[in-house]
Amino acid sequence: MMRRWLCLLVGCMIMLGQPSIALPGHDGRLVLVTDQASGISSLSVSEIRRLFLGFPVTKADKQLTAVINQSETRLYQIFLQKVVFMSANVYELHLLRNVVQLGGQLPPTFKEQSTLADKLHRQPGTVSYMWQADVDAYPHLIAIGELWRSEAN
């Protein structure tokens, strides 16, 4: 019975054009993150896109490395749409093509956010993305830019 009421409520909100329901624990802000020790304070939109498309990016005399956060489906989908402007299949093919043409390696992908945060901490110069609300759980990480903000915020 409760499930039916919830479905009805969500349906009414959609029909009335209300903003989407925020996920618990998330403020609807996707941010670029790195370790505090990296010395990186910001990246331009162009640098961010080039980095996640597999092209070399150097900042503060460091070769940066992209790390893909797939800890949550919605997070990854927003990253694909708002940062690289590609579907998952097209993005993965693009990365493979760059590895073959330019050499190098595919960016590591993490399904567990805590493991990703550990990688960022252990390897300064690595850059990824996560919800702003999650950054506080990792005191060694800093947000160095906002990638996307939900319309509700």
XYZ file of N, CA, C and O in Angstrom:
612
model
N 0.818 -1.180 0.000
C 0.000 0.000 0.000
C 0.869 1.253 0.000
O 0.604 2.196 -0.719
N 1.918 1.264 0.851
C 2.819 2.410 0.932
C 3.541 2.612 -0.396
O 3.760 3.740 -0.822
N 3.917 1.534 -1.036
C 4.605 1.604 -2.315
C 3.731 2.289 -3.353
O 4.201 3.106 -4.133
N 2.450 1.966 -3.362
C 1.512 2.563 -4.319
C 1.429 4.074 -4.094
O 1.428 4.851 -5.041
N 1.373 4.507 -2.823
C 1.294 5.934 -2.523
C 2.573 6.656 -2.938
O 2.521 7.765 -3.459
N 3.705 6.016 -2.733
C 4.974 6.619 -3.134
C 5.031 6.789 -4.647
O 5.418 7.844 -5.147
N 4.616 5.760 -5.380
C 4.587 5.841 -6.842
C 3.648 6.951 -7.304
O 3.960 7.704 -8.224
N 2.514 7.064 -6.670
C 1.539 8.106 -7.009
C 2.121 9.488 -6.742
O 1.992 10.397 -7.566
N 2.803 9.647 -5.619
C 3.418 10.923 -5.271
C 4.487 11.317 -6.287
O 4.518 12.447 -6.770
N 5.356 10.388 -6.617
C 6.413 10.659 -7.590
C 5.792 10.986 -8.947
O 6.212 11.930 -9.625
N 4.790 10.244 -9.355
C 4.114 10.520 -10.626
C 3.511 11.908 -10.656
O 3.629 12.632 -11.657
N 2.873 12.310 -9.573
C 2.286 13.654 -9.503
C 3.364 14.731 -9.579
O 3.188 15.749 -10.242
N 4.484 14.496 -8.902
C 5.575 15.478 -8.937
C 6.118 15.636 -10.349
O 6.408 16.747 -10.788
N 6.233 14.540 -11.058
C 6.719 14.601 -12.437
C 5.729 15.365 -13.298
O 6.104 16.241 -14.082
N 4.447 15.047 -13.154
C 3.425 15.710 -13.965
C 3.344 17.200 -13.647
O 3.064 18.018 -14.518
N 3.598 17.592 -12.416
C 3.520 18.997 -12.026
C 4.827 19.744 -12.294
O 4.922 20.936 -12.053
N 5.830 19.026 -12.775
C 7.096 19.660 -13.116
C 7.938 20.047 -11.916
O 8.744 20.960 -11.990
N 7.757 19.366 -10.805
C 8.542 19.650 -9.616
C 9.958 19.118 -9.813
O 10.178 18.172 -10.562
N 10.929 19.716 -9.144
C 12.289 19.206 -9.256
C 12.368 17.773 -8.755
O 11.576 17.351 -7.925
N 13.339 17.058 -9.273
C 13.492 15.660 -8.880
C 13.864 15.556 -7.411
O 14.407 16.479 -6.818
N 13.560 14.417 -6.831
C 13.868 14.159 -5.429
C 15.364 13.918 -5.313
O 15.937 13.109 -6.045
N 16.001 14.621 -4.397
C 17.440 14.458 -4.199
C 17.717 13.132 -3.514
O 16.910 12.656 -2.727
N 18.851 12.566 -3.809
C 19.257 11.338 -3.150
C 19.666 11.643 -1.724
O 20.305 12.663 -1.450
N 19.319 10.775 -0.781
C 19.717 11.008 0.605
C 21.235 11.133 0.718
O 21.974 10.361 0.122
N 21.693 12.124 1.475
C 23.121 12.290 1.694
C 23.845 13.025 0.601
O 25.037 13.238 0.686
N 23.153 13.436 -0.445
C 23.809 14.135 -1.542
C 23.204 15.517 -1.711
O 22.006 15.696 -1.601
N 24.064 16.489 -1.977
C 23.581 17.843 -2.139
C 23.384 18.220 -3.600
O 23.080 19.361 -3.905
N 23.571 17.276 -4.503
C 23.355 17.551 -5.913
C 24.472 18.342 -6.558
O 24.262 18.988 -7.573
N 25.655 18.292 -5.984
C 26.812 18.976 -6.559
C 27.912 17.965 -6.846
O 28.421 17.320 -5.932
N 28.267 17.839 -8.118
C 29.346 16.953 -8.536
C 30.616 17.795 -8.615
O 30.628 18.824 -9.293
N 31.665 17.364 -7.895
C 32.891 18.153 -7.840
C 34.103 17.332 -8.273
O 34.116 16.108 -8.175
N 35.102 18.048 -8.732
C 36.381 17.468 -9.085
C 37.199 17.381 -7.810
O 37.241 18.347 -7.036
N 37.831 16.238 -7.554
C 38.581 16.052 -6.308
C 39.991 15.544 -6.574
O 40.260 14.877 -7.578
N 40.865 15.882 -5.638
C 42.231 15.389 -5.645
C 42.739 15.418 -4.205
O 42.038 15.878 -3.305
N 43.931 14.940 -3.985
C 44.504 14.959 -2.642
C 45.044 16.345 -2.329
O 45.530 17.050 -3.214
N 44.972 16.735 -1.066
C 45.483 18.042 -0.645
C 46.960 18.199 -0.979
O 47.415 19.303 -1.283
N 47.705 17.113 -0.941
C 49.154 17.166 -1.184
C 49.505 17.310 -2.663
O 50.675 17.475 -2.997
N 48.534 17.269 -3.537
C 48.816 17.305 -4.974
C 49.335 18.652 -5.442
O 50.013 18.736 -6.467
N 48.993 19.728 -4.730
C 49.411 21.059 -5.168
C 48.531 21.628 -6.268
O 48.806 22.694 -6.801
N 47.460 20.939 -6.602
C 46.546 21.392 -7.645
C 45.397 22.137 -6.969
O 44.744 21.594 -6.085
N 45.161 23.363 -7.399
C 44.072 24.127 -6.796
C 42.871 24.272 -7.728
O 41.758 24.510 -7.276
N 43.107 24.126 -9.018
C 41.999 24.199 -9.977
C 42.465 23.685 -11.335
O 43.658 23.610 -11.609
N 41.479 23.337 -12.151
C 41.720 22.961 -13.544
C 40.684 23.685 -14.394
O 39.542 23.862 -13.960
N 41.073 24.066 -15.590
C 40.117 24.699 -16.492
C 39.178 23.638 -17.053
O 39.469 22.431 -16.989
N 38.076 24.068 -17.607
C 37.123 23.139 -18.222
C 37.816 22.336 -19.313
O 37.627 21.117 -19.425
N 38.645 22.990 -20.090
C 39.385 22.308 -21.160
C 40.342 21.255 -20.600
O 40.438 20.139 -21.121
N 41.056 21.595 -19.533
C 41.985 20.635 -18.919
C 41.237 19.434 -18.353
O 41.695 18.291 -18.494
N 40.094 19.688 -17.733
C 39.300 18.591 -17.161
C 38.861 17.643 -18.263
O 39.012 16.427 -18.158
N 38.317 18.198 -19.322
C 37.815 17.366 -20.414
C 38.951 16.579 -21.069
O 38.836 15.383 -21.315
N 40.079 17.256 -21.360
C 41.224 16.570 -21.964
C 41.722 15.441 -21.057
O 42.026 14.341 -21.527
N 41.807 15.718 -19.755
C 42.283 14.710 -18.799
C 41.409 13.462 -18.834
O 41.919 12.344 -18.948
N 40.091 13.637 -18.774
C 39.193 12.481 -18.738
C 38.977 11.846 -20.108
O 38.462 10.742 -20.201
N 39.413 12.526 -21.176
C 39.363 11.919 -22.506
C 40.660 11.181 -22.833
O 40.817 10.619 -23.910
N 41.600 11.195 -21.897
C 42.817 10.396 -22.060
C 43.990 11.135 -22.671
O 44.975 10.515 -23.056
N 43.912 12.459 -22.756
C 45.025 13.237 -23.287
C 45.910 13.707 -22.137
O 45.428 13.915 -21.025
N 47.202 13.886 -22.405
C 48.108 14.304 -21.330
C 47.776 15.721 -20.836
O 47.535 16.619 -21.627
N 47.773 15.888 -19.522
C 47.562 17.195 -18.892
C 48.597 17.329 -17.781
O 48.734 16.436 -16.947
N 49.317 18.447 -17.786
C 50.320 18.725 -16.771
C 49.905 19.974 -16.014
O 49.515 20.972 -16.619
N 49.989 19.917 -14.694
C 49.649 21.057 -13.841
C 50.598 21.026 -12.646
O 50.847 19.957 -12.090
N 51.104 22.196 -12.270
C 52.057 22.291 -11.152
C 53.219 21.319 -11.359
O 53.658 20.648 -10.426
N 53.688 21.242 -12.588
C 54.809 20.375 -12.973
C 54.562 18.893 -12.707
O 55.494 18.119 -12.502
N 53.285 18.498 -12.681
C 52.934 17.089 -12.489
C 52.086 16.618 -13.652
O 51.183 17.315 -14.100
N 52.390 15.414 -14.102
C 51.521 14.765 -15.086
C 50.298 14.255 -14.337
O 50.425 13.448 -13.417
N 49.112 14.732 -14.692
C 47.893 14.335 -13.994
C 47.362 13.016 -14.538
O 47.580 12.678 -15.697
N 46.660 12.312 -13.678
C 46.051 11.041 -14.037
C 44.584 11.078 -13.664
O 44.242 11.430 -12.525
N 43.724 10.721 -14.597
C 42.286 10.642 -14.333
C 41.955 9.304 -13.700
O 42.545 8.279 -14.040
N 41.006 9.323 -12.777
C 40.497 8.115 -12.138
C 38.982 8.162 -12.261
O 38.355 9.152 -11.894
N 38.396 7.102 -12.791
C 36.956 7.059 -13.045
C 36.226 6.528 -11.813
O 36.538 5.461 -11.305
N 35.223 7.276 -11.375
C 34.412 6.908 -10.214
C 33.101 6.301 -10.709
O 32.242 7.009 -11.215
N 32.955 5.000 -10.564
C 31.717 4.315 -10.918
C 31.063 3.719 -9.674
O 30.405 2.693 -9.729
N 31.213 4.403 -8.545
C 30.657 3.905 -7.294
C 29.139 4.021 -7.260
O 28.495 3.379 -6.436
N 28.598 4.818 -8.144
C 27.152 5.032 -8.179
C 26.736 5.313 -9.621
O 27.365 6.118 -10.306
N 25.681 4.690 -10.082
C 25.240 4.824 -11.467
C 24.911 6.266 -11.824
O 25.351 6.767 -12.862
N 24.135 6.947 -10.975
C 23.729 8.330 -11.277
C 24.947 9.244 -11.377
O 25.038 10.096 -12.256
N 25.890 9.092 -10.487
C 27.121 9.874 -10.486
C 27.864 9.714 -11.809
O 28.255 10.698 -12.442
N 28.026 8.470 -12.245
C 28.750 8.194 -13.489
C 27.987 8.728 -14.698
O 28.582 9.305 -15.614
N 26.674 8.600 -14.712
C 25.877 9.106 -15.832
C 25.971 10.623 -15.936
O 26.079 11.164 -17.045
N 25.943 11.312 -14.820
C 26.074 12.775 -14.850
C 27.463 13.159 -15.342
O 27.615 14.087 -16.141
N 28.490 12.452 -14.884
C 29.850 12.693 -15.373
C 29.905 12.544 -16.895
O 30.440 13.408 -17.594
N 29.333 11.462 -17.411
C 29.346 11.237 -18.863
C 28.638 12.356 -19.613
O 29.128 12.856 -20.627
N 27.472 12.767 -19.118
C 26.673 13.787 -19.802
C 27.253 15.190 -19.677
O 27.245 15.946 -20.646
N 27.746 15.554 -18.511
C 28.123 16.944 -18.241
C 29.613 17.239 -18.366
O 30.004 18.398 -18.449
N 30.441 16.211 -18.373
C 31.887 16.445 -18.449
C 32.461 16.004 -19.794
O 33.115 16.777 -20.482
N 32.202 14.765 -20.191
C 32.769 14.281 -21.458
C 31.770 14.317 -22.609
O 32.148 14.127 -23.752
N 30.500 14.559 -22.313
C 29.453 14.697 -23.332
C 29.349 13.480 -24.246
O 29.236 13.606 -25.465
N 29.401 12.301 -23.648
C 29.343 11.049 -24.410
C 28.553 10.007 -23.634
O 28.479 10.069 -22.411
N 28.041 9.023 -24.363
C 27.440 7.858 -23.703
C 28.576 6.975 -23.191
O 29.741 7.141 -23.588
N 28.250 6.035 -22.341
C 29.266 5.143 -21.775
C 30.003 4.374 -22.870
O 31.233 4.286 -22.854
N 29.268 3.831 -23.835
C 29.906 3.047 -24.904
C 30.846 3.896 -25.748
O 31.968 3.486 -26.054
N 30.404 5.081 -26.139
C 31.228 5.964 -26.960
C 32.460 6.399 -26.176
O 33.570 6.440 -26.711
N 32.274 6.714 -24.903
C 33.395 7.145 -24.054
C 34.442 6.041 -23.938
O 35.638 6.287 -24.119
N 34.008 4.831 -23.668
C 34.955 3.725 -23.514
C 35.680 3.420 -24.822
O 36.883 3.134 -24.819
N 34.989 3.510 -25.952
C 35.649 3.326 -27.249
C 36.667 4.430 -27.506
O 37.761 4.180 -28.019
N 36.314 5.652 -27.160
C 37.232 6.774 -27.325
C 38.508 6.535 -26.509
O 39.614 6.746 -27.010
N 38.356 6.110 -25.255
C 39.526 5.854 -24.417
C 40.401 4.750 -24.998
O 41.625 4.874 -25.031
N 39.765 3.683 -25.476
C 40.528 2.591 -26.093
C 41.298 3.080 -27.314
O 42.463 2.734 -27.516
N 40.637 3.888 -28.133
C 41.280 4.431 -29.337
C 42.486 5.287 -28.946
O 43.547 5.194 -29.574
N 42.343 6.111 -27.910
C 43.459 6.944 -27.469
C 44.621 6.110 -26.954
O 45.775 6.447 -27.198
N 44.338 5.032 -26.249
C 45.403 4.168 -25.750
C 46.175 3.561 -26.921
O 47.403 3.539 -26.924
N 45.459 3.109 -27.932
C 46.107 2.502 -29.096
C 46.916 3.547 -29.869
O 48.057 3.306 -30.256
N 46.338 4.736 -30.088
C 46.997 5.755 -30.906
C 48.101 6.504 -30.164
O 49.142 6.807 -30.741
N 47.873 6.829 -28.889
C 48.818 7.659 -28.145
C 49.682 6.876 -27.174
O 50.603 7.424 -26.580
N 49.361 5.602 -26.977
C 50.056 4.827 -25.958
C 49.446 5.127 -24.599
O 48.426 5.795 -24.484
N 50.057 4.655 -23.576
C 49.534 4.909 -22.240
C 48.613 3.806 -21.773
O 48.631 2.695 -22.306
N 47.794 4.131 -20.792
C 46.905 3.141 -20.192
C 45.516 3.735 -20.019
O 45.346 4.952 -19.947
N 44.538 2.845 -19.922
C 43.185 3.285 -19.620
C 43.155 3.824 -18.198
O 43.845 3.298 -17.326
N 42.356 4.860 -17.944
C 42.260 5.331 -16.565
C 41.649 4.255 -15.681
O 40.717 3.556 -16.098
N 42.168 4.091 -14.472
C 41.592 3.093 -13.571
C 40.158 3.469 -13.203
O 39.822 4.646 -13.086
N 39.324 2.454 -13.040
C 37.920 2.636 -12.680
C 37.694 2.014 -11.308
O 38.143 0.900 -11.055
N 36.989 2.735 -10.451
C 36.717 2.257 -9.098
C 35.229 2.173 -8.852
O 34.492 3.107 -9.146
N 34.804 1.046 -8.299
C 33.400 0.836 -7.923
C 33.155 1.184 -6.458
O 32.031 1.405 -6.051
N 34.210 1.214 -5.667
C 34.127 1.549 -4.248
C 34.761 2.921 -4.035
O 35.944 3.111 -4.313
N 33.987 3.847 -3.516
C 34.480 5.211 -3.341
C 35.619 5.295 -2.333
O 36.552 6.078 -2.506
N 35.598 4.482 -1.295
C 36.683 4.514 -0.303
C 38.007 4.064 -0.926
O 39.065 4.618 -0.604
N 37.956 3.099 -1.815
C 39.166 2.644 -2.507
C 39.681 3.734 -3.439
O 40.880 3.971 -3.544
N 38.761 4.414 -4.105
C 39.128 5.526 -4.976
C 39.793 6.634 -4.165
O 40.836 7.159 -4.554
N 39.221 6.982 -3.024
C 39.784 8.033 -2.166
C 41.189 7.656 -1.700
O 42.083 8.501 -1.647
N 41.393 6.379 -1.395
C 42.713 5.900 -0.992
C 43.711 6.052 -2.139
O 44.849 6.468 -1.934
N 43.285 5.739 -3.350
C 44.148 5.889 -4.539
C 44.539 7.351 -4.730
O 45.697 7.673 -5.000
N 43.573 8.263 -4.604
C 43.859 9.688 -4.741
C 44.867 10.146 -3.686
O 45.749 10.964 -3.969
N 44.750 9.612 -2.485
C 45.645 9.985 -1.393
C 47.051 9.416 -1.594
O 48.046 10.101 -1.350
N 47.135 8.189 -2.025
C 48.433 7.530 -2.194
C 49.189 8.027 -3.413
O 50.400 7.883 -3.482
N 48.484 8.595 -4.378
C 49.117 8.983 -5.632
C 48.744 10.427 -5.987
O 47.867 10.671 -6.805
N 49.404 11.413 -5.353
C 49.114 12.810 -5.682
C 49.285 13.050 -7.186
O 50.192 12.514 -7.810
N 48.382 13.835 -7.729
C 48.376 14.051 -9.171
C 47.244 13.292 -9.836
O 46.986 13.455 -11.018
N 46.563 12.428 -9.059
C 45.379 11.763 -9.581
C 44.167 12.639 -9.281
O 44.110 13.318 -8.261
N 43.222 12.615 -10.201
C 42.046 13.474 -10.120
C 40.816 12.635 -10.425
O 40.845 11.790 -11.320
N 39.747 12.844 -9.683
C 38.490 12.159 -9.943
C 37.337 13.100 -9.620
O 37.526 14.316 -9.532
N 36.163 12.538 -9.413
C 34.964 13.317 -9.134
C 34.105 12.548 -8.144
O 34.165 11.327 -8.071
N 33.326 13.287 -7.360
C 32.385 12.678 -6.414
C 31.389 13.754 -5.987
O 31.549 14.921 -6.334
N 30.384 13.328 -5.245
C 29.426 14.287 -4.706
C 30.128 15.150 -3.669
O 30.915 14.641 -2.875
N 29.842 16.442 -3.665
C 30.424 17.359 -2.684
C 30.180 16.865 -1.253
O 31.068 16.922 -0.416
N 28.998 16.365 -0.985
C 28.660 15.889 0.364
C 29.550 14.724 0.802
O 29.731 14.510 1.998
N 30.116 13.979 -0.131
C 30.965 12.840 0.204
C 32.416 13.223 0.459
O 33.158 12.459 1.067
N 32.824 14.398 -0.024
C 34.226 14.815 0.124
C 34.607 14.912 1.605
O 35.719 14.549 1.993
N 33.691 15.369 2.449
C 33.977 15.537 3.875
C 34.340 14.234 4.585
O 34.998 14.257 5.625
N 33.937 13.113 4.033
C 34.252 11.819 4.643
C 35.736 11.460 4.481
O 36.216 10.540 5.140
N 36.429 12.193 3.620
C 37.837 11.910 3.337
C 38.645 13.183 3.586
O 38.802 14.014 2.684
N 39.170 13.360 4.813
C 39.812 14.626 5.178
C 41.039 14.992 4.339
O 41.414 16.146 4.286
N 41.616 14.036 3.658
C 42.797 14.324 2.843
C 42.430 14.795 1.432
O 43.299 15.227 0.681
N 41.148 14.737 1.066
C 40.722 15.165 -0.266
C 40.220 16.601 -0.246
O 39.699 17.073 0.759
N 40.378 17.271 -1.390
C 39.821 18.611 -1.554
C 39.072 18.675 -2.879
O 39.428 17.995 -3.846
N 38.021 19.477 -2.880
C 37.284 19.748 -4.120
C 37.987 20.909 -4.812
O 38.246 21.945 -4.194
N 38.317 20.734 -6.083
C 39.040 21.785 -6.811
C 38.198 22.380 -7.934
O 38.704 23.142 -8.740
N 36.935 22.023 -7.970
C 36.046 22.610 -8.964
C 34.700 21.919 -8.974
O 34.595 20.747 -8.622
N 33.697 22.680 -9.340
C 32.351 22.121 -9.454
C 32.101 21.743 -10.908
O 32.294 22.553 -11.811
N 31.678 20.498 -11.127
C 31.424 20.000 -12.473
C 29.957 20.118 -12.863
O 29.628 20.274 -14.034
N 29.080 20.003 -11.859
C 27.641 20.036 -12.137
C 26.892 20.303 -10.847
O 27.338 19.896 -9.777
N 25.760 21.001 -10.971
C 24.902 21.276 -9.816
C 23.466 21.021 -10.257
O 23.044 21.504 -11.308
N 22.718 20.284 -9.449
C 21.323 20.004 -9.794
C 20.522 21.295 -9.761
O 20.876 22.244 -9.068
N 19.453 21.321 -10.524
C 18.613 22.517 -10.595
C 17.947 22.804 -9.258
O 17.550 23.929 -8.993
N 17.805 21.801 -8.419
C 17.156 21.974 -7.121
C 18.026 22.790 -6.166
O 17.552 23.272 -5.152
N 19.324 22.908 -6.468
C 20.239 23.644 -5.577
C 20.529 25.023 -6.106
O 20.675 25.309 -7.184
